[in-house]
XYZ file of C-alpha atoms in Angstrom:
570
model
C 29.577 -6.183 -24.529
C 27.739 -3.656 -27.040
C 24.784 -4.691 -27.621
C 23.811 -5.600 -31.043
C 20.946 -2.819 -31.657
C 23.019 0.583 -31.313
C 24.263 1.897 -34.165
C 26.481 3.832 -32.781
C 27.927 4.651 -29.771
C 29.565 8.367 -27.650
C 30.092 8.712 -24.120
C 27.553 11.506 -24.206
C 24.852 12.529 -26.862
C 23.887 16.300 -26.138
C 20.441 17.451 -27.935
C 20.105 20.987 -28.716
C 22.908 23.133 -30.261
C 22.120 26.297 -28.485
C 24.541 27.859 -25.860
C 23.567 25.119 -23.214
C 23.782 22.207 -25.344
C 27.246 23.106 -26.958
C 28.851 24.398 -23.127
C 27.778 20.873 -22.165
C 29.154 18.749 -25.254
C 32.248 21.152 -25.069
C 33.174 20.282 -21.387
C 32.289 16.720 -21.781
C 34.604 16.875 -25.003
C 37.318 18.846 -23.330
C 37.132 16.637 -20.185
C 38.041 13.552 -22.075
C 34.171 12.146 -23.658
C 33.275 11.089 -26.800
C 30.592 13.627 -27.710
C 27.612 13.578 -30.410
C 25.959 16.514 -30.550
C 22.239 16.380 -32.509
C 20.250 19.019 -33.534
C 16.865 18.390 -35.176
C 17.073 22.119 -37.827
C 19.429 22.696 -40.012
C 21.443 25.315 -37.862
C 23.607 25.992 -34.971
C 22.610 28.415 -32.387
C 19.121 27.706 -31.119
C 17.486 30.752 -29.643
C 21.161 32.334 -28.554
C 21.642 32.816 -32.212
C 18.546 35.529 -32.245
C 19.273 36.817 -28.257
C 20.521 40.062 -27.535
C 23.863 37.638 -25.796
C 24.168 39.328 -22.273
C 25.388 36.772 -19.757
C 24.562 37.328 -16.362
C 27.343 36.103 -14.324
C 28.150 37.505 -11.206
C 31.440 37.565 -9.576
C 33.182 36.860 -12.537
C 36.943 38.257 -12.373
C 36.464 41.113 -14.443
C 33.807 42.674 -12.108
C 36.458 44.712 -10.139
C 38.474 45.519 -13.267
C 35.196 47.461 -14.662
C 34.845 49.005 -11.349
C 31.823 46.930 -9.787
C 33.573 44.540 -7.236
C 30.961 42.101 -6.113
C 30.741 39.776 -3.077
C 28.738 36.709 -2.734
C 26.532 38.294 0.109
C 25.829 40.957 -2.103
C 24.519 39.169 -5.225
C 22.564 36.746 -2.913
C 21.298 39.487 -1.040
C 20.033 40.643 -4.736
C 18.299 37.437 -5.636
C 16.668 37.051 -2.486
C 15.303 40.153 -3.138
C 14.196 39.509 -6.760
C 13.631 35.312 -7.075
C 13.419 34.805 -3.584
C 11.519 31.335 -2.835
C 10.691 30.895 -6.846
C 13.773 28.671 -7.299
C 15.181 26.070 -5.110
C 17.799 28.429 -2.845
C 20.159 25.432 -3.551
C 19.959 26.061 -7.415
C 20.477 29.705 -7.302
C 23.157 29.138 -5.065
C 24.785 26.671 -7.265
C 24.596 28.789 -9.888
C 26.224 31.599 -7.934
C 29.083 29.304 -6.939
C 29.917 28.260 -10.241
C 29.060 30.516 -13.147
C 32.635 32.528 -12.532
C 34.316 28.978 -13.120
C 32.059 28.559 -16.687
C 33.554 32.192 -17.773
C 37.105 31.176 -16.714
C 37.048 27.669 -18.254
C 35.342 28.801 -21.231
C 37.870 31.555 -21.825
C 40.540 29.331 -21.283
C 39.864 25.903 -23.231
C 37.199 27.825 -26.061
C 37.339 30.634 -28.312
C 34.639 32.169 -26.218
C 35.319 35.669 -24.822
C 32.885 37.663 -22.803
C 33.708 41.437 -21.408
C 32.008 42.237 -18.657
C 29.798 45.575 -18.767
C 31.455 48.934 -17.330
C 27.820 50.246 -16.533
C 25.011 48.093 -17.106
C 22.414 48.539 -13.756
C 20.393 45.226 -12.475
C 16.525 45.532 -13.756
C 16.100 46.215 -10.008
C 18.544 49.081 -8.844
C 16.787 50.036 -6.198
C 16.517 46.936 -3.830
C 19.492 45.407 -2.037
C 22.076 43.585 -3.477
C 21.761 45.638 -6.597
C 24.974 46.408 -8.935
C 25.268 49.046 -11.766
C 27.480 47.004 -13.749
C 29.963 44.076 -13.764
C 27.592 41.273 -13.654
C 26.712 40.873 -17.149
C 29.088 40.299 -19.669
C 28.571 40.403 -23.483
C 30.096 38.058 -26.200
C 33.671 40.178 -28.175
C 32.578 40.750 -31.605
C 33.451 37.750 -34.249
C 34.345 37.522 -37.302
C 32.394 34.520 -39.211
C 34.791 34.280 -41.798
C 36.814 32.027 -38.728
C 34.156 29.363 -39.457
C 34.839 29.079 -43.095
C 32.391 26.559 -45.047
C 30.084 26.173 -41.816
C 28.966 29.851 -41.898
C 26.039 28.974 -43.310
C 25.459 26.240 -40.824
C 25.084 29.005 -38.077
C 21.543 30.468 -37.654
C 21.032 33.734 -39.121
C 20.306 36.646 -36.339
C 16.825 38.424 -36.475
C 16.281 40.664 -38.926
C 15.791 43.130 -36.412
C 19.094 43.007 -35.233
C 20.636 43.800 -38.466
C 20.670 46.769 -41.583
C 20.987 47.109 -45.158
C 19.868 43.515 -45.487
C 22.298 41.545 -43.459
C 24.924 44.193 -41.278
C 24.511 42.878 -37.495
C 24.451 46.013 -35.424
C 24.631 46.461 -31.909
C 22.811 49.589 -29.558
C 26.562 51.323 -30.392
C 26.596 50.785 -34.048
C 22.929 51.785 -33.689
C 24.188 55.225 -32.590
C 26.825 55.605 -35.032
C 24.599 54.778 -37.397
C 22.011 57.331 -36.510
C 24.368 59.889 -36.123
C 26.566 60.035 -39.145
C 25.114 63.438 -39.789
C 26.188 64.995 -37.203
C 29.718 63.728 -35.675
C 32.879 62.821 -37.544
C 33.853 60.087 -34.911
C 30.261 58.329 -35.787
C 30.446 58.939 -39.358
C 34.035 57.368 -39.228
C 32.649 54.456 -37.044
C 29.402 54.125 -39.628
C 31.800 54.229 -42.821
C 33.683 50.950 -41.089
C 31.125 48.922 -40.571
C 29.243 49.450 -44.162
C 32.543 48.945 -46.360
C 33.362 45.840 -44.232
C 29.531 44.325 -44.615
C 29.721 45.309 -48.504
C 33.052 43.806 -48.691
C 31.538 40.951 -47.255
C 28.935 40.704 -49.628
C 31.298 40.847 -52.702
C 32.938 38.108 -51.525
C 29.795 36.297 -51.803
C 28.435 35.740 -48.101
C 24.779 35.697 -47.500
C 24.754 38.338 -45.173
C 27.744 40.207 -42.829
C 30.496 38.304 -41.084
C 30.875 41.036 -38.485
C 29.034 38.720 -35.671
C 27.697 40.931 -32.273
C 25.475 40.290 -29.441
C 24.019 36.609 -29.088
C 25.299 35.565 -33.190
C 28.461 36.278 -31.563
C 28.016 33.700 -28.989
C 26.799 31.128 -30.266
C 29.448 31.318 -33.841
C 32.425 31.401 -31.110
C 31.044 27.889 -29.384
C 30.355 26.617 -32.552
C 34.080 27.382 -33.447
C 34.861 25.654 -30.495
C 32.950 22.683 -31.647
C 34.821 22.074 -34.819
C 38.003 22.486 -33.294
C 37.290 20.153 -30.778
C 36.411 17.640 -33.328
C 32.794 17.195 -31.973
C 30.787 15.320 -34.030
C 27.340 17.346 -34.782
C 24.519 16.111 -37.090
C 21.576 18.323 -38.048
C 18.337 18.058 -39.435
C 18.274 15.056 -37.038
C 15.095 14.908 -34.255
C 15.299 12.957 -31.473
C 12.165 10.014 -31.151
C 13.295 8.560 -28.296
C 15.541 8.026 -25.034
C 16.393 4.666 -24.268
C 16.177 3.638 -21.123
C 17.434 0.188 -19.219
C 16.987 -0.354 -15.013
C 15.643 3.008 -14.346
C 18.813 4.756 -16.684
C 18.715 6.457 -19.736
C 21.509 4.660 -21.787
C 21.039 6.191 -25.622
C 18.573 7.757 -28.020
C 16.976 6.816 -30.979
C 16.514 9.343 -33.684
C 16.226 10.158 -36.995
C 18.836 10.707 -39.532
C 19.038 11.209 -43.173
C 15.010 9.682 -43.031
C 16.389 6.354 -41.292
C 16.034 5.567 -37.655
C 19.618 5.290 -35.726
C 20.174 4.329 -31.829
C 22.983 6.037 -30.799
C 24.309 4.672 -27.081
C 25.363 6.950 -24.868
C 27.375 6.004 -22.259
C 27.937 8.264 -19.481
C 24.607 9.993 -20.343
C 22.293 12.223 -22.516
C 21.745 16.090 -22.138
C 18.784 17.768 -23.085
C 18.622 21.369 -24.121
C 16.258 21.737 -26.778
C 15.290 25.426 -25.773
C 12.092 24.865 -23.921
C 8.613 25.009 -25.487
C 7.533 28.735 -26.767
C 5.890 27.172 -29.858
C 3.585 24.598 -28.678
C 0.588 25.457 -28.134
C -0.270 23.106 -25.905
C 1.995 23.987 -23.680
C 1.489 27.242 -23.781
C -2.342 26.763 -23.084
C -1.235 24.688 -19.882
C 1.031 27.193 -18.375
C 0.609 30.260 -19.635
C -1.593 32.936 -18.979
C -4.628 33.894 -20.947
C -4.932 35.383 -23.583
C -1.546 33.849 -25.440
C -0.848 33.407 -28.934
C 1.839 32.624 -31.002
C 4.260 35.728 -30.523
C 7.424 34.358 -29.290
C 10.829 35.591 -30.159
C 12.385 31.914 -29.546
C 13.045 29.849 -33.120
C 9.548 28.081 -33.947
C 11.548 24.953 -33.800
C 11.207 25.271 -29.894
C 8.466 23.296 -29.272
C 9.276 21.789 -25.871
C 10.362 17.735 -27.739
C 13.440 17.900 -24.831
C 10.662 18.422 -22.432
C 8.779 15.330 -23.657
C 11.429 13.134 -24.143
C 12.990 13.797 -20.576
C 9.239 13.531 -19.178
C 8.909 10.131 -21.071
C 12.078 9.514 -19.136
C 10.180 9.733 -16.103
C 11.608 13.696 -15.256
C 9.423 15.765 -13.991
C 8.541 19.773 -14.394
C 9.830 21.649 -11.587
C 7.435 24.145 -9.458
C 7.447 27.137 -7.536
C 7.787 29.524 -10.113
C 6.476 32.868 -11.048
C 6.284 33.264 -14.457
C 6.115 30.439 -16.917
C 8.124 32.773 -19.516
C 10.478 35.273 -19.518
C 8.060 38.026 -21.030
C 8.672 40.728 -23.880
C 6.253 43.168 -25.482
C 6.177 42.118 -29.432
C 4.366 43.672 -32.604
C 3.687 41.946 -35.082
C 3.753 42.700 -39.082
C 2.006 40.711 -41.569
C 3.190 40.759 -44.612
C 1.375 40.494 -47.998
C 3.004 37.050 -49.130
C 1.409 36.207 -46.004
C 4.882 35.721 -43.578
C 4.911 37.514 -40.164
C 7.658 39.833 -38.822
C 7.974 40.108 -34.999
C 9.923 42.576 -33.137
C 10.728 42.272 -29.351
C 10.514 46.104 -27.874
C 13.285 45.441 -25.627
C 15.746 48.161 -24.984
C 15.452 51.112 -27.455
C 12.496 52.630 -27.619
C 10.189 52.618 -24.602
C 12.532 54.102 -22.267
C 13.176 57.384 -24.241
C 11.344 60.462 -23.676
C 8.359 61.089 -26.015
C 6.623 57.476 -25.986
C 3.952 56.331 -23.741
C 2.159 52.895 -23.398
C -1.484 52.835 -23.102
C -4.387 49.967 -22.929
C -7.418 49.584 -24.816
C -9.276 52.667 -22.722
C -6.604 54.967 -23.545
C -5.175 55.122 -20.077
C -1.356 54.509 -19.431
C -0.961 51.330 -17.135
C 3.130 50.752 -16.604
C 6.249 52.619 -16.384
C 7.309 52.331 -19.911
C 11.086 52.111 -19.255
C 10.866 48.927 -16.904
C 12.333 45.808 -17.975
C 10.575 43.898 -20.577
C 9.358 40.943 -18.389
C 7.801 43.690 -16.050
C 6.492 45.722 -19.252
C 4.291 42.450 -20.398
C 3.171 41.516 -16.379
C 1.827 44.892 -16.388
C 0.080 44.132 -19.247
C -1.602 40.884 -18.290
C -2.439 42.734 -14.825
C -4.092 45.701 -16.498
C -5.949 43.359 -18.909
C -7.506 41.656 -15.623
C -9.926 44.656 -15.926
C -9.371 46.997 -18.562
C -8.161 45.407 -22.420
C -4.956 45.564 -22.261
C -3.516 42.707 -24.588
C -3.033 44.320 -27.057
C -1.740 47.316 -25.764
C -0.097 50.679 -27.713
C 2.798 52.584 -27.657
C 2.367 56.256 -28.654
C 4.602 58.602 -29.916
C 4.703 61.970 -32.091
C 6.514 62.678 -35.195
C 9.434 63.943 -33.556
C 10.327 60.683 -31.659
C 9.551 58.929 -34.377
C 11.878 60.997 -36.352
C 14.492 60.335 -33.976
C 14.008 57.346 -32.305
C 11.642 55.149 -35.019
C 9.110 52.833 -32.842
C 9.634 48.974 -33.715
C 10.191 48.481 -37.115
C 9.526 51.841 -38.245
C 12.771 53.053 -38.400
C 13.737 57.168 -37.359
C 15.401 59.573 -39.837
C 12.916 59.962 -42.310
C 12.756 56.286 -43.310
C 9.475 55.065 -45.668
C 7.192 54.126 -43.565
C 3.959 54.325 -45.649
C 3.820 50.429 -46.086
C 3.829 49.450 -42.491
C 0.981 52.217 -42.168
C -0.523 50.533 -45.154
C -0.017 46.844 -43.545
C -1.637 48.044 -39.935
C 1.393 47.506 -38.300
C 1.762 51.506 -37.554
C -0.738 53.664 -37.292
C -0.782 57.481 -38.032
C -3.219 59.862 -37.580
C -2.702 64.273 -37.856
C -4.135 64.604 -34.291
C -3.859 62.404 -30.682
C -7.900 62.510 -30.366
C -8.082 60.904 -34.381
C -4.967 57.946 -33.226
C -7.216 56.899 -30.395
C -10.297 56.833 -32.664
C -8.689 54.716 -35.335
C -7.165 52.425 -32.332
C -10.688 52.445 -31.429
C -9.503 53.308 -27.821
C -10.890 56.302 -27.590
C -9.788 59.794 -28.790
C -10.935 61.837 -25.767
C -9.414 59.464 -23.636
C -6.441 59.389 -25.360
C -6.167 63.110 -25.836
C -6.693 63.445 -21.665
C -3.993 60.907 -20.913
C -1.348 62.339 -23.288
C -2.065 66.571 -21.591
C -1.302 64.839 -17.693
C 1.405 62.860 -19.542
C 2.672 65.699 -20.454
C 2.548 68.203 -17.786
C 4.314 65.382 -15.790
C 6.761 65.938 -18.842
C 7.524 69.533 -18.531
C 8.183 69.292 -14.956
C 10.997 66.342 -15.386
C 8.817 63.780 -13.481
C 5.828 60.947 -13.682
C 3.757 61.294 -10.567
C 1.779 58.366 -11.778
C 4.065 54.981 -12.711
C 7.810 56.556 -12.119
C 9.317 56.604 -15.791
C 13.042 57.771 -15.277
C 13.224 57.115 -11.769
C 15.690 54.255 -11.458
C 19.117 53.747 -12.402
C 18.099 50.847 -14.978
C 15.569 53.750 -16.601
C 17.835 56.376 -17.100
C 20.254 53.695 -18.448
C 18.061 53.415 -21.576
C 16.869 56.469 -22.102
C 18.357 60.345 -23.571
C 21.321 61.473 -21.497
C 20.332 64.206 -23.704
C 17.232 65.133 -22.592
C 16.846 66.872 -19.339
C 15.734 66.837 -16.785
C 14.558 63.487 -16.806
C 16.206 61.316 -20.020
C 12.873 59.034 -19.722
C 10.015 61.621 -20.087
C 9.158 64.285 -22.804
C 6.108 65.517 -24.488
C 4.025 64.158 -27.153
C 3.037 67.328 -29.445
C 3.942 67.562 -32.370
C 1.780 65.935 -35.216
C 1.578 63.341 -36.866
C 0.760 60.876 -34.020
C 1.738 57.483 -34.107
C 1.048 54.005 -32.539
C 2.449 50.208 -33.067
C 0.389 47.503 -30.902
C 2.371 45.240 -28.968
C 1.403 41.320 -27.629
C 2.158 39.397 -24.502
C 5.189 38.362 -26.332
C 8.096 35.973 -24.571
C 12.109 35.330 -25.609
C 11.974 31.477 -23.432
C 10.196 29.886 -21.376
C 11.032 29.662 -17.751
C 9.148 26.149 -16.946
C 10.966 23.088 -17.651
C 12.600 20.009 -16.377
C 13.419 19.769 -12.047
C 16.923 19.245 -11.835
C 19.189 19.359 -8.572
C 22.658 21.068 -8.548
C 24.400 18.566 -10.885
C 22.301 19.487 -13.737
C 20.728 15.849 -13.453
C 16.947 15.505 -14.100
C 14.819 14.650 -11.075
C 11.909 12.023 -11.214
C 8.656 12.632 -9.607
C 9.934 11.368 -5.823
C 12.682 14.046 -6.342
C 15.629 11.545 -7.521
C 17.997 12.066 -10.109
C 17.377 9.803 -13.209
C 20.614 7.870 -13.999
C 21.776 9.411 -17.375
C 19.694 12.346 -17.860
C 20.806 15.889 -17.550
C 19.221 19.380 -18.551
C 20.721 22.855 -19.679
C 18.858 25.893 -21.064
C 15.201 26.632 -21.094
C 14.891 22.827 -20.999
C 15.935 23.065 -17.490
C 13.123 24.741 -15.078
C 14.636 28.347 -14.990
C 17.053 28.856 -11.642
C 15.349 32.353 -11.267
C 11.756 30.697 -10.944
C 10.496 33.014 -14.007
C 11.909 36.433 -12.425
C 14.134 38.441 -14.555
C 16.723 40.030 -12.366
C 18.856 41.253 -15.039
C 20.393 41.094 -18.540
C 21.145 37.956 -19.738
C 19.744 35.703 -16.452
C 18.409 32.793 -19.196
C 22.222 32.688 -21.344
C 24.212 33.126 -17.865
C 22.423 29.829 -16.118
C 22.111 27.988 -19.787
C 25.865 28.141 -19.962
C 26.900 27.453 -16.086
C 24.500 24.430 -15.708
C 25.724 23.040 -19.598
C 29.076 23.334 -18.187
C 28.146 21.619 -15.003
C 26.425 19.141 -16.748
C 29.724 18.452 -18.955
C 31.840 18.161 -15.835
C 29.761 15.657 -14.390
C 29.148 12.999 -17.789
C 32.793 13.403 -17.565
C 32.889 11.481 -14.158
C 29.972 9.104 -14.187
C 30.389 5.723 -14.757
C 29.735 4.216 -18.195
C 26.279 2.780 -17.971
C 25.727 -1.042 -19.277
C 24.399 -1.439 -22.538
């Protein structure tokens, strides 16, 4: 018998419409459940909306077709290597066994499509296991105008991530972009994607329907959802699970302003996206100093955390990092908003920009991976100020490169020197003065920086010396595509944060996606995905897309196994 108090009733209730919550209410769906999925903003895509979309899943069966073929004793050998004892070996082996399946099942019952990465080295090339390419697959471009009337529903991508007010671009169209100039096969590639974004905008869409990188994800299982029939409400938070005898049986949230239980009867997923905005969470587990400079949606404020732990879940252990890091500036505006941009991928890896701390000295290998960039920070700040910290460049990087959000080409850039986001000075001794850093210091650290230049190597931290380096820096520019000299005036400088794109600490769960209580047991009716679950590579970062690859496989996982549990009593 129902009882009388739910309002309504699914076999599963999934909370979070990011790329872990919509794998898991697909499979459920596909599998033969009644699914509600709830999502407490007004948009679909959580924080895969605004990623850059890699998905990190080895052995999938378009490895050997790009020329990478991949073993299981290789890839383990990898993450022993790189996670080692941060993550249950059970998890990382579950993942291993089944993200393959999640691309194949995806691909086959969604309109998901992932190609796999021809070259595309691990963040650590150099230790065994490693693979240039294969692993990590990125979403096929989409065109939004497949989702009709929901468009709008979908979150918007950074700003970053797009031009001329709304054209998504990708590091290719980047290139094209930048180099209309100067080849006929980029100015023909450039001239396609602006007449198709302006078309767009005649036709009176807020911004581009030419979908790449992580918008591309997220619209195609958001497609998915629709034509599944999956019932989705937004602007609807989650108070409360229900539980009854130890189970977690529904949830009571809030829709429209009223309160509505919803039963679930197989179970509830959450995968809210972890808790980058609250600050009391952050305090707790991160390191100090910290401050609001995540790349995440501000929505993520860790309420799938705190429902789950109400629950009686528990957060897992063991871990490394409590985020995945990136460096971010930050821009404040003069209505008062705030513009951050993650340095990721394009500019501290090409030759001409060095990092320094707050005595002017480099600290880091400027072309390591993000999460390493920002652990380097925190470690140089244990004695020297290093959060913030700078990156440095002349005018003729800048010209062809740009440096966060100034952009290269000759671009205006006078208001983000006028906001303090960029600063410029005629000489390397006055940039380190007006950083207050130092100018001598400065000055010294640029001459050894770039004597190491001229000769094609850095004797000090190794920029350009791995696979992954080179990867992101000039093929151009030899002999070393990650080093050059910084001499030609005006200097610039753009002061980056401790920044994050997730957090890594979350729920415990076991293999089955279920959430564990605190004697290690899995809670009848409660399952994880996503940075609500604690992070299967213990807060290491192994490779692109290592947070998007797990948040699907364990959603998916999590879908397959509502699918077979028995219905709960009311």
């Amino acid at each position: 018998m129902t009882a009388p108090h739910w309002d309504a009733e699914y076999d599963v209730v999934v909370i979070g419409a990011g790329a872990g919550g919509m794998a898991a209410a697909l499979t459920a769906k596909i599998e033969g459940c009644s699914v509600l999925l709830v999502e407490k903003t007004d948009r679909v895509g959580g924080s895969t909306a605004v990623s850059g979309g890699a998905v990190w899943a080895p052995l999938n069966a378009q490895s050997a077709r790009v020329g990478h073929p991949d073993s299981f004793e290789k890839v383990w050998t990898y993450l022993r290597n790189t996670v080692g004892d941060a993550a249950p070996a059970g998890m990382q082996q579950a993942f291993l066994r089944h993200g393959a399946g999640m691309v194949d099942y995806l691909e086959k019952h969604t309109a998901v499509r992932l190609v796999a990465r021809s070259y595309s080295p691990d963040y650590y090339p150099d230790r065994e296991g490693a693979a240039f390419g294969g692993r990590s697959l990125d979403p096929a471009t989409f065109d939004g105008r497949e989702l009709g009337a929901h468009f709008r529903e979908l979150r918007d991508p950074l700003p970053e991530f797009m031009v001329l007010g709304g054209m998504m671009v990708n590091m290719t169209d980047a290139r094209h972009l930048l180099a209309v100039t100067r080849s006929f096969t980029a100015w023909r590639e450039g001239m396609k994607l602006v007449l198709r974004y302006f078309a767009d905008r005649l036709r009176g869409y807020h911004r581009g329907t030419r979908l790449v990188l992580g918008n591309a994800l997220a619209a195609r299982l958001f497609k998915s959802v629709i034509d599944r029939g999956i019932d989705y409400w937004l602007d609807t938070p989650v108070e409360k699970l229900d539980v009854s005898h130890g189970a977690v049986v529904g949830v009571s949230l809030v829709r429209a302003g009223k309160p509505v239980q919803v039963r679930a009867r197989r179970g509830v997923v959450v995968a809210t996206g972890g808790f980058p905005w609250s600050e009391e969470l952050r305090s707790a587990h991160y390191p100090s100093p910290t401050g609001p400079w995540s790349m995440s949606p501000q929505g993520n404020r860790g309420e799938g955390i705190a429902l789950a732990r109400q629950a009686g879940a528990t957060l897992g252990q063991g871990h490394t990092s409590p985020a995945f890091w990136a460096p971010v500036s930050v821009l404040q505006r003069p209505d008062g908003s705030v513009v951050r941009y993650p340095h990721l991928v394009w500019d501290r890896a090409k030759p001409g920009l060095m990092a320094v701390n707050g005595a002017g000295q480099r600290f880091v290998n400027e072309a390591t991976s993000y999460h390493e960039f920002v652990r380097a920070m925190y470690r140089s700040h244990a004695t020297v100020p290093t959060l913030p910290a700078y990156l440095v460049c002349d005018s003729d990087f800048m010209e062809q490169w740009g440096m966060g959000l100034a952009l290269p080409g000759g671009r205006p850039r006078d208001h983000l020197v006028k906001a303090g986001y960029l600063v410029k000075a005629p000489t390397l001794r006055a940039l380190g003065d007006a950083l207050g850093i130092g100018g001598a210091a400065l000055q010294a650290t640029a001459e050894r920086f770039n004597a190491q230049a001229d000769q094609g190597r850095d004797d000090d931290f190794g920029k350009g010396s791995t696979e992954y380096n080179r990867y992101l820096g000039d093929a151009a520019h030899q002999p070393n595509p990650c080093i050059g000299a910084l001499r030609q005036g005006p200097f610039y400088a753009v002061k980056v944060f401790a920044g994050d794109i997730g957090t890594a600490v979350g729920i415990a769960c076991n293999e089955n996606a279920q959430a564990l209580d605190a004697a290690g047991q899995p809670i009848p009716g409660l399952y994880a995905a996503g940075n609500d679950m604690h992070s299967v590579m213990g807060g290491e970062y192994p490779a692109p897309g290592i947070t998007l690859g797990p948040a699907l496989t364990f959603g998916w996982i999590a879908g397959r196994q509502l699918a077979q549990a028995a219905p709960s009593h009311p």
